[in-house]
Coordinates of C-alpha atoms in Angstrom, one line a residue:
M1 CA -96.6 16.4 80.5
V2 CA -99.2 13.7 80.3
W3 CA -101.8 12.9 77.9
K4 CA -105.2 11.4 78.4
D5 CA -106.3 8.3 76.7
S6 CA -109.3 6.1 77.3
S7 CA -107.8 4.7 80.5
G8 CA -107.0 8.0 81.9
C9 CA -103.9 10.3 82.0
S10 CA -100.5 8.8 81.4
P11 CA -97.0 10.4 81.0
C12 CA -96.1 11.1 77.4
P13 CA -94.0 8.1 76.3
S14 CA -90.4 8.2 74.9
G15 CA -90.4 8.6 71.1
F16 CA -93.4 10.9 71.3
I17 CA -94.4 14.4 72.1
C18 CA -97.6 15.5 73.8
K19 CA -99.1 19.0 73.3
G20 CA -102.0 19.4 75.6
L21 CA -104.3 17.0 77.3
S22 CA -106.7 17.0 74.5
N23 CA -104.2 16.1 71.8
P24 CA -103.1 12.6 71.3
A25 CA -99.4 11.7 71.7
R26 CA -97.6 12.2 68.4
P27 CA -94.6 10.0 67.5
C28 CA -91.3 11.6 66.5
P29 CA -91.0 11.4 62.7
A30 CA -88.7 8.9 61.1
G31 CA -85.1 10.0 61.1
T32 CA -85.5 11.4 64.6
Y33 CA -85.7 10.1 68.1
N34 CA -86.8 11.1 71.6
P35 CA -85.3 9.2 74.5
L36 CA -87.3 11.2 77.1
V37 CA -90.8 10.8 78.5
S38 CA -93.3 13.7 78.9
A39 CA -91.9 15.6 75.9
V40 CA -94.0 18.5 74.7
F41 CA -91.9 20.4 72.3
E42 CA -91.2 19.7 68.6
D43 CA -87.5 19.9 69.1
S44 CA -87.7 17.1 71.5
C45 CA -87.5 14.9 68.5
I46 CA -83.8 14.9 67.7
D47 CA -82.4 14.2 64.2
C48 CA -80.5 11.0 63.9
P49 CA -76.8 11.5 63.5
A50 CA -75.2 10.8 60.1
G51 CA -74.8 7.2 59.4
S52 CA -77.9 6.2 61.3
Y53 CA -81.6 6.0 60.8
S54 CA -84.9 5.6 62.7
G55 CA -88.6 4.9 62.2
E56 CA -91.5 6.9 63.7
G57 CA -91.6 7.1 67.4
S58 CA -88.1 5.9 67.9
I59 CA -86.4 6.5 71.2
S60 CA -83.0 5.9 69.5
C61 CA -81.3 5.8 66.0
T62 CA -79.9 2.7 64.5
Y63 CA -76.5 2.7 62.7
C64 CA -76.7 2.2 59.0
P65 CA -75.6 -1.5 58.5
A66 CA -72.5 -2.4 56.5
G67 CA -73.4 -3.0 52.8
F68 CA -76.2 -0.5 52.9
K69 CA -76.7 3.2 52.4
C70 CA -79.1 5.4 54.4
L71 CA -80.9 7.9 52.2
V72 CA -82.1 11.3 53.2
N73 CA -85.7 10.2 53.2
N74 CA -84.6 7.7 56.0
T75 CA -84.8 4.7 53.7
V76 CA -82.1 2.0 53.7
E77 CA -80.9 0.5 50.5
S78 CA -78.4 -2.2 49.7
C79 CA -75.2 -1.0 48.1
E80 CA -74.9 -1.6 44.3
P81 CA -72.5 -4.2 43.0
G82 CA -69.0 -2.8 42.9
T83 CA -69.7 -0.5 45.9
Y84 CA -69.4 -1.0 49.6
S85 CA -70.2 0.6 52.9
A86 CA -69.0 0.1 56.4
L87 CA -71.1 0.3 59.5
A88 CA -72.6 3.8 60.1
Q89 CA -71.9 4.9 56.6
M90 CA -74.5 7.1 54.9
D91 CA -73.6 6.2 51.4
C92 CA -72.0 3.4 49.4
K93 CA -68.5 4.1 48.1
P94 CA -67.2 2.8 44.7
C95 CA -64.7 0.1 45.0
P96 CA -61.2 1.7 44.6
D97 CA -59.0 0.9 41.6
G98 CA -57.1 -2.3 42.0
F99 CA -59.6 -3.6 44.5
V100 CA -62.7 -5.8 44.3
C101 CA -65.8 -5.6 46.4
E102 CA -67.2 -9.1 46.3
S103 CA -69.7 -8.3 49.1
P104 CA -70.9 -4.7 49.8
D105 CA -70.7 -5.2 53.5
L106 CA -67.0 -6.2 53.4
P107 CA -64.0 -3.9 52.9
P108 CA -62.4 -3.8 49.4
Q109 CA -59.9 -6.5 48.7
K110 CA -56.6 -5.7 46.8
C111 CA -56.1 -7.9 43.7
A112 CA -53.1 -10.2 43.7
P113 CA -50.1 -9.3 41.5
G114 CA -50.9 -10.0 37.9
Y115 CA -54.6 -9.5 38.5
V116 CA -56.9 -6.4 38.2
A117 CA -60.5 -5.8 39.1
N118 CA -63.1 -6.4 36.4
N119 CA -65.2 -3.6 35.2
E120 CA -67.8 -4.2 38.0
S121 CA -65.0 -4.4 40.5
I122 CA -66.6 -7.6 41.8
I123 CA -63.8 -10.0 41.1
C124 CA -60.1 -10.0 40.2
E125 CA -59.2 -11.1 36.7
P126 CA -55.7 -12.0 35.4
C127 CA -54.0 -9.5 33.0
R128 CA -54.2 -11.0 29.6
A129 CA -51.1 -12.3 27.8
G130 CA -49.0 -9.5 26.3
T131 CA -49.7 -7.3 29.3
Y132 CA -48.6 -7.0 32.9
S133 CA -50.1 -5.4 36.0
F134 CA -48.7 -2.2 37.4
N135 CA -50.4 0.0 39.9
N136 CA -53.6 -2.0 39.6
T137 CA -53.7 -1.6 35.8
C138 CA -52.9 -4.0 33.0
I139 CA -50.3 -2.4 30.8
A140 CA -49.3 -3.6 27.3
C141 CA -45.7 -5.1 27.1
R142 CA -43.3 -2.8 25.3
N143 CA -41.9 -3.9 22.0
G144 CA -39.3 -6.6 22.3
T145 CA -40.9 -8.2 25.4
Y146 CA -43.7 -10.6 26.0
S147 CA -45.8 -12.0 28.8
S148 CA -48.2 -14.8 29.6
K149 CA -51.6 -14.4 31.3
G150 CA -51.5 -12.9 34.8
S151 CA -47.9 -11.6 34.6
I152 CA -46.6 -8.9 36.8
V153 CA -43.7 -8.2 34.5
C154 CA -42.9 -8.6 30.8
T155 CA -39.9 -10.8 29.8
T156 CA -37.3 -9.6 27.3
C157 CA -37.7 -11.4 24.0
P158 CA -34.8 -14.0 24.0
D159 CA -32.0 -13.9 21.5
G160 CA -32.8 -15.4 18.1
H161 CA -36.6 -15.0 18.5
S162 CA -39.3 -12.6 17.5
C163 CA -42.0 -11.4 19.8
A164 CA -44.3 -9.6 17.4
D165 CA -47.5 -10.7 19.3
K166 CA -45.8 -10.1 22.7
I167 CA -47.2 -13.5 23.7
N168 CA -45.1 -16.4 22.3
P169 CA -41.5 -16.0 21.3
L170 CA -40.9 -17.5 17.8
K171 CA -37.4 -18.8 16.8
C172 CA -35.9 -16.9 13.9
L173 CA -35.3 -19.1 10.8
K174 CA -32.1 -19.5 8.8
G175 CA -31.3 -16.3 6.9
T176 CA -32.8 -14.1 9.7
Y177 CA -31.7 -13.1 13.2
A178 CA -32.9 -11.1 16.2
A179 CA -30.9 -9.7 19.0
S180 CA -32.3 -9.6 22.5
D181 CA -35.1 -7.1 23.0
Q182 CA -36.2 -7.3 19.3
M183 CA -39.8 -7.4 18.2
T184 CA -39.3 -9.2 14.9
C185 CA -36.7 -11.3 13.1
E186 CA -34.7 -9.2 10.6
G187 CA -33.3 -10.4 7.3
C188 CA -29.6 -11.3 7.3
P189 CA -27.9 -8.0 6.1
L190 CA -25.5 -7.6 3.2
G191 CA -22.0 -8.8 4.0
H192 CA -23.3 -11.3 6.6
S193 CA -24.5 -14.9 6.9
C194 CA -27.2 -16.4 9.1
E195 CA -26.4 -20.2 9.0
V196 CA -28.8 -21.6 11.6
D197 CA -32.2 -21.0 13.2
G198 CA -32.4 -18.9 16.3
L199 CA -29.4 -16.6 15.6
S200 CA -29.1 -13.5 17.8
Y201 CA -26.6 -11.8 15.6
P202 CA -25.6 -12.3 11.9
T203 CA -22.1 -13.5 11.2
R204 CA -20.0 -11.0 9.3
C205 CA -18.4 -12.4 6.2
S206 CA -14.8 -13.1 6.9
N207 CA -11.9 -11.5 4.9
G208 CA -11.9 -12.9 1.4
T209 CA -15.6 -13.7 1.3
Y210 CA -18.7 -11.6 0.4
Q211 CA -22.5 -11.6 0.3
N212 CA -24.2 -9.0 -1.8
K213 CA -27.8 -10.2 -1.0
V214 CA -29.9 -10.2 2.1
N215 CA -31.5 -13.2 3.9
K216 CA -28.6 -15.5 3.0
T217 CA -27.3 -18.4 5.0
S218 CA -23.7 -18.3 3.9
C219 CA -20.9 -16.1 2.4
Y220 CA -19.2 -16.8 -0.9
L221 CA -15.4 -17.2 -1.3
C222 CA -14.0 -14.3 -3.4
P223 CA -13.1 -15.9 -6.7
A224 CA -9.6 -15.9 -8.1
D225 CA -8.7 -12.8 -10.2
Y226 CA -11.2 -10.7 -8.3
S227 CA -11.1 -8.4 -5.2
C228 CA -13.6 -8.3 -2.4
I229 CA -12.5 -5.2 -0.5
N230 CA -16.2 -4.4 0.2
N231 CA -17.9 -7.6 1.2
I232 CA -21.4 -6.3 0.6
E233 CA -20.8 -5.8 -3.2
E234 CA -20.1 -8.0 -6.2
P235 CA -16.5 -9.0 -6.5
V236 CA -14.4 -6.6 -8.7
K237 CA -12.2 -8.1 -11.4
C238 CA -8.5 -7.4 -11.0
S239 CA -7.1 -4.9 -13.5
D240 CA -4.3 -5.7 -15.9
G241 CA -1.1 -6.4 -14.1
M242 CA -2.9 -7.5 -11.0
Y243 CA -4.0 -10.9 -9.7
S244 CA -5.6 -12.6 -6.7
L245 CA -6.0 -16.2 -5.5
L246 CA -9.2 -17.8 -4.4
G247 CA -10.4 -16.1 -1.1
M248 CA -8.1 -13.1 -1.2
I249 CA -9.4 -9.7 -0.2
E250 CA -7.7 -7.5 -2.7
C251 CA -5.8 -7.8 -6.0
L252 CA -2.0 -7.7 -5.7
V253 CA 0.5 -6.4 -8.2
C254 CA 1.9 -9.2 -10.3
P255 CA 5.5 -9.4 -9.0
A256 CA 8.4 -8.8 -11.3
G257 CA 9.8 -11.9 -12.8
F258 CA 6.5 -13.8 -12.6
S259 CA 3.5 -14.5 -14.8
C260 CA 0.0 -14.3 -13.3
L261 CA -2.4 -16.2 -15.5
K262 CA -5.4 -18.4 -15.2
I263 CA -4.7 -21.9 -16.5
N264 CA -7.8 -24.1 -16.8
G265 CA -9.7 -21.6 -14.6
V266 CA -7.1 -21.8 -11.9
Q267 CA -5.0 -18.7 -11.0
T268 CA -1.3 -19.5 -11.1
I269 CA 1.8 -17.5 -10.2
S270 CA 4.9 -18.9 -12.0
A271 CA 8.4 -17.6 -12.3
C272 CA 9.5 -16.6 -15.8
Q273 CA 11.8 -19.2 -17.5
M274 CA 15.2 -18.4 -18.9
G275 CA 14.9 -16.4 -22.0
W276 CA 11.9 -14.6 -20.6
Y277 CA 11.3 -11.7 -18.2
S278 CA 8.4 -9.8 -16.7
P279 CA 8.4 -6.3 -15.1
E280 CA 6.1 -5.6 -12.2
S281 CA 2.4 -5.4 -12.9
V282 CA 2.6 -7.4 -16.1
N283 CA 0.5 -10.6 -16.2
E284 CA 2.5 -12.5 -18.9
C285 CA 6.2 -13.2 -19.2
I286 CA 7.8 -11.5 -22.2
N287 CA 10.3 -13.0 -24.6
C288 CA 13.8 -11.5 -23.9
T289 CA 14.0 -8.7 -26.4
K290 CA 16.6 -8.3 -29.2
G291 CA 19.9 -7.0 -27.9
H292 CA 19.3 -8.4 -24.5
F293 CA 19.7 -11.7 -22.7
C294 CA 17.8 -13.4 -19.8
P295 CA 20.2 -15.9 -18.2
S296 CA 18.1 -17.0 -15.2
T297 CA 14.5 -17.6 -14.1
G298 CA 12.4 -14.9 -12.4
L299 CA 14.0 -11.9 -14.1
S300 CA 12.2 -8.6 -13.9
T301 CA 14.3 -6.9 -16.7
P302 CA 16.5 -8.3 -19.4
Y303 CA 20.2 -7.6 -19.4
M304 CA 21.6 -5.6 -22.2
C305 CA 24.2 -7.3 -24.3
P306 CA 27.7 -5.9 -23.6
S307 CA 29.5 -4.0 -26.3
G308 CA 30.7 -6.4 -29.0
W309 CA 28.0 -9.0 -28.2
Y310 CA 24.7 -9.5 -29.9
A311 CA 21.3 -11.1 -29.7
D312 CA 19.7 -10.8 -33.1
D313 CA 16.4 -12.6 -32.1
V314 CA 14.1 -12.7 -29.1
G315 CA 14.4 -15.3 -26.3
F316 CA 18.2 -15.3 -25.9
Q317 CA 19.5 -16.8 -22.7
Q318 CA 23.0 -15.6 -23.4
C319 CA 24.4 -13.0 -25.9
R320 CA 26.8 -14.2 -28.5
P321 CA 30.3 -12.7 -29.0
C322 CA 30.8 -10.9 -32.3
P323 CA 33.2 -13.3 -34.2
K324 CA 36.5 -12.3 -35.7
G325 CA 36.4 -10.7 -39.1
H326 CA 33.0 -9.1 -38.2
A327 CA 31.7 -6.0 -36.5
C328 CA 28.6 -5.8 -34.2
Y329 CA 27.5 -2.2 -34.6
N330 CA 24.5 -2.7 -32.3
A331 CA 23.4 -5.6 -30.2
I332 CA 20.1 -6.3 -32.0
D333 CA 21.5 -7.1 -35.5
S334 CA 23.5 -10.0 -36.8
P335 CA 27.3 -9.6 -37.1
V336 CA 28.4 -7.8 -40.3
E337 CA 31.5 -9.0 -42.2
C338 CA 34.4 -6.5 -42.4
Q339 CA 34.7 -5.2 -45.9
A340 CA 37.9 -5.3 -47.9
G341 CA 40.4 -2.8 -46.5
F342 CA 39.1 -3.4 -42.9
Y343 CA 39.7 -6.1 -40.4
S344 CA 38.6 -7.4 -36.9
A345 CA 41.3 -9.3 -35.1
F346 CA 39.4 -10.2 -31.9
V347 CA 36.0 -11.4 -31.0
G348 CA 33.6 -8.8 -29.5
Q349 CA 34.4 -5.9 -31.8
T350 CA 31.9 -3.1 -32.4
N351 CA 33.7 -1.8 -35.5
C352 CA 36.0 -3.0 -38.2
A353 CA 39.3 -1.2 -38.1
V354 CA 40.7 0.2 -41.3
C355 CA 44.0 -1.5 -42.3
P356 CA 46.9 0.6 -41.0
L357 CA 49.3 2.3 -43.4
G358 CA 51.4 -0.4 -45.0
F359 CA 48.8 -3.1 -44.7
Y360 CA 45.9 -4.2 -46.9
S361 CA 43.1 -6.8 -47.2
V362 CA 41.2 -7.5 -50.4
S363 CA 38.5 -9.8 -49.1
N364 CA 35.6 -9.4 -46.8
G365 CA 35.6 -10.9 -43.3
S366 CA 39.4 -10.4 -42.7
E367 CA 40.7 -11.1 -39.2
Q368 CA 44.1 -9.6 -40.0
C369 CA 45.4 -7.2 -42.7
L370 CA 48.4 -8.3 -44.7
S371 CA 51.7 -6.4 -44.5
C372 CA 52.6 -4.5 -47.6
P373 CA 55.6 -6.4 -49.0
T374 CA 59.0 -4.8 -49.2
G375 CA 59.4 -2.7 -52.4
H376 CA 55.7 -2.2 -52.8
K377 CA 53.3 0.5 -51.9
C378 CA 49.8 0.1 -50.6
P379 CA 48.0 3.4 -51.0
F380 CA 44.6 1.8 -50.8
P381 CA 43.9 -0.7 -48.0
D382 CA 41.3 -2.6 -50.0
K383 CA 43.6 -3.0 -53.1
P384 CA 46.5 -5.3 -53.9
P385 CA 50.1 -3.9 -53.3
Q386 CA 51.8 -2.0 -56.1
K387 CA 55.5 -2.4 -56.8
C388 CA 57.8 0.6 -56.4
G389 CA 60.0 1.4 -59.4
E390 CA 62.7 -1.2 -60.0
G391 CA 66.2 -0.1 -58.8
Q392 CA 65.0 3.4 -57.9
P393 CA 67.7 4.6 -55.5
G394 CA 66.9 7.3 -53.0
Y395 CA 63.4 6.0 -52.6
F396 CA 61.7 3.5 -50.3
S397 CA 58.2 2.2 -49.6
N398 CA 56.5 3.3 -46.3
G399 CA 53.9 0.6 -46.9
T400 CA 51.5 3.1 -48.6
V401 CA 53.5 5.1 -51.1
C402 CA 57.1 5.2 -52.4
I403 CA 58.8 8.3 -51.0
L404 CA 62.2 10.0 -50.9
C405 CA 64.6 8.7 -48.3
Y406 CA 64.6 10.6 -45.0
E407 CA 67.4 13.1 -44.0
G408 CA 70.0 11.3 -41.9
H409 CA 69.4 8.1 -43.9
F410 CA 70.4 6.6 -47.2
C411 CA 68.4 4.3 -49.5
P412 CA 70.6 2.4 -51.9
S413 CA 67.5 0.5 -53.3
S414 CA 63.7 1.1 -53.2
V415 CA 63.1 -2.5 -52.1
I416 CA 64.7 -2.0 -48.7
K417 CA 63.9 0.3 -45.8
P418 CA 66.0 3.5 -45.1
I419 CA 69.3 2.9 -43.4
S420 CA 70.5 5.3 -40.7
C421 CA 73.8 7.1 -41.4
P422 CA 76.6 5.7 -39.3
L423 CA 78.3 8.0 -36.8
G424 CA 80.6 10.5 -38.4
T425 CA 78.6 10.7 -41.6
Y426 CA 75.6 12.8 -42.6
A427 CA 72.8 13.1 -45.2
N428 CA 71.4 16.6 -44.9
S429 CA 68.8 16.2 -47.8
K430 CA 66.1 13.8 -48.8
G431 CA 66.7 11.1 -51.4
S432 CA 70.3 10.3 -50.4
V433 CA 71.7 7.1 -51.9
L434 CA 74.7 7.1 -49.5
C435 CA 75.9 9.2 -46.4
E436 CA 78.8 11.6 -46.7
L437 CA 81.8 11.3 -44.4
C438 CA 82.2 14.2 -42.1
P439 CA 85.4 16.2 -43.2
S440 CA 88.3 16.9 -40.9
G441 CA 88.1 20.2 -39.0
Y442 CA 84.3 19.6 -38.7
Y443 CA 82.0 17.6 -36.5
C444 CA 78.8 15.8 -37.4
F445 CA 76.8 15.2 -34.2
N446 CA 73.5 15.3 -36.1
A447 CA 73.4 13.3 -39.3
T448 CA 70.6 15.4 -40.7
E449 CA 72.5 18.7 -40.5
D450 CA 75.4 20.2 -42.4
P451 CA 78.9 19.5 -40.8
K452 CA 79.8 22.2 -38.3
P453 CA 83.4 23.6 -38.1
C454 CA 85.5 23.2 -35.0
D455 CA 86.1 26.3 -32.8
E456 CA 89.4 28.0 -32.8
G457 CA 91.9 26.0 -30.7
S458 CA 90.2 22.7 -31.3
F459 CA 90.5 20.1 -34.1
S460 CA 88.9 16.9 -35.5
T461 CA 89.7 14.2 -37.9
A462 CA 87.4 13.0 -40.7
G463 CA 84.4 11.1 -39.5
S464 CA 84.3 12.9 -36.1
I465 CA 81.1 13.6 -34.2
F466 CA 82.9 16.2 -31.9
C467 CA 86.0 18.4 -31.9
Q468 CA 88.9 18.1 -29.3
M469 CA 91.3 20.4 -27.6
R470 CA 94.0 19.7 -25.0
Y471 CA 93.0 21.2 -21.7
A472 CA 95.8 20.1 -19.3
Q473 CA 98.2 17.3 -18.9
G474 CA 96.3 14.1 -18.5
Y475 CA 92.8 15.7 -19.2
L476 CA 90.8 16.1 -22.3
L477 CA 87.8 18.4 -22.7
N478 CA 85.3 17.4 -25.3
K479 CA 83.3 20.3 -26.9
I480 CA 80.2 19.9 -29.0
L481 CA 78.4 22.6 -30.8
L482 CA 74.7 21.9 -30.4
Y483 CA 71.4 23.4 -31.2
D484 CA 71.0 27.2 -31.7
V485 CA 68.5 27.5 -28.8
P486 CA 68.9 28.3 -25.2
T487 CA 69.9 25.2 -23.2
R488 CA 70.5 24.0 -19.7
V489 CA 73.9 22.8 -18.6
F490 CA 73.9 19.5 -16.6
P491 CA 77.2 19.1 -14.8
G492 CA 78.7 15.7 -14.1
R493 CA 80.2 13.0 -15.9
N494 CA 78.9 11.1 -18.9
K495 CA 75.7 13.3 -19.0
K496 CA 73.6 13.6 -22.1
I497 CA 72.6 17.1 -23.3
A498 CA 69.1 18.2 -22.5
A499 CA 67.7 20.9 -24.8
N500 CA 65.3 22.3 -22.3
P501 CA 65.1 26.1 -22.2
L502 CA 65.8 28.0 -19.0
P503 CA 62.8 29.8 -17.5
N504 CA 62.1 33.2 -19.1
S505 CA 65.1 32.7 -21.5
K506 CA 65.1 34.2 -24.9
A507 CA 66.3 32.4 -28.0
V508 CA 69.7 33.7 -29.1
R509 CA 71.9 32.4 -31.8
R510 CA 75.1 31.5 -30.1
N511 CA 77.5 28.6 -29.8
V512 CA 77.3 26.9 -26.4
V513 CA 80.1 24.5 -25.2
F514 CA 79.1 21.7 -22.8
N515 CA 81.2 19.6 -20.6
I516 CA 80.1 16.0 -21.5
A517 CA 83.1 14.0 -20.4
C518 CA 86.2 14.4 -18.4
V519 CA 88.8 11.8 -19.0
H520 CA 91.8 11.3 -16.8
L521 CA 93.2 7.8 -16.9
L522 CA 89.7 6.6 -17.8
L523 CA 88.2 8.3 -14.7
C524 CA 87.2 11.9 -14.2

């Protein structure tokens, strides 16, 4: 198609369309283009592709330049700050997180570690102190850490420091502490000490020390006579019978044999001296009690005085023996003098003995009783002797009373003791003045009995103690009539007679003859 202008007809130029000869050539509208000549149809003007633009009568489209956006109305505008566009981009894009767009025609630039884009995404700014950058964002440091400006990580708060502001670690002062990763310094707890600045952990009070307050720089020694089992509490005073020395954990039982006292404010443990003792769990030594003695140091219990010894006061180191002439009925009292009629012949006696029959004492404190003199009677041990009747035959003094002379004895005078009847005589009643001669034809083996007649076929002379009979030439059998009780015969020569009854025997009255001697030329 051509169109006619003043110079004549010409082909319809590129960028235009020509509808008829009478119509002037019409340019393609902005945003379209026509690269052909002689175009006559409307659709010969082709829309510019996305990311490009054109003015009227354009034979081609121009790519939207970097840093600009191409609007629908075919206008081109510069990208706003914080946005960008590449060549042939229709619109501007916001700068992505963590990137900056310093110039809209340049691609976004990633911020260096520790930096993030400002609000306009134009420049990278460092993360402020107390934060760190992660995934293009500044994040606050967690408690117990800190950071300086532009940090990519937070640093753990060092031992012995606080990081309350998360910026500058501050050293903990005496009386406080902070472990690693702590936000603030803490007061030194009960039972601990914090002696220096910058402690990471408090020091536990050692055994025998305590601290019952917080924020303290030292522990206190447990005082003497107190226990510090729980080192976070006030010391507890030892109970009676217990003790402790300076710096001990607990109270101990005061050992037996020792005193546990404070002297001038100082706890002392001393062995009890002689004359003193102390059982376990008693603070003071005790005077050795009456009736006891304490012979050495360090005794836990006193020794009881043995029988016949005494300690009549406290503090005895040795008991004393009860002296002669005295009795010690118990160990706690002083010796008591024996009364008249009593005596004590040895030391260490617990009782006075009454004077035996035939003895007496008329004064107190006697060590021996006096023998009742011959011819006297002493019926009362505490009274003087009394004379028996003068020339009173048939009587004698047994030391207590004057009594009839015994059977088998004779008493020619009361001032001498009874005299045994000689062999071959007898006195078969009390009070005899003399003994009777055994008559012939009888024998008197027992001087207390009546003479006994010889058996038939035997004989005796006056004063015999047995009867005789001739048995065979050269032999002599002696026969004796003994007790009227069953007896046992003991054969053999020169055997004495035993009056032991035979088993299961019955008493019968009979004369028994025993062989007591066989004589044949002086040898049986």
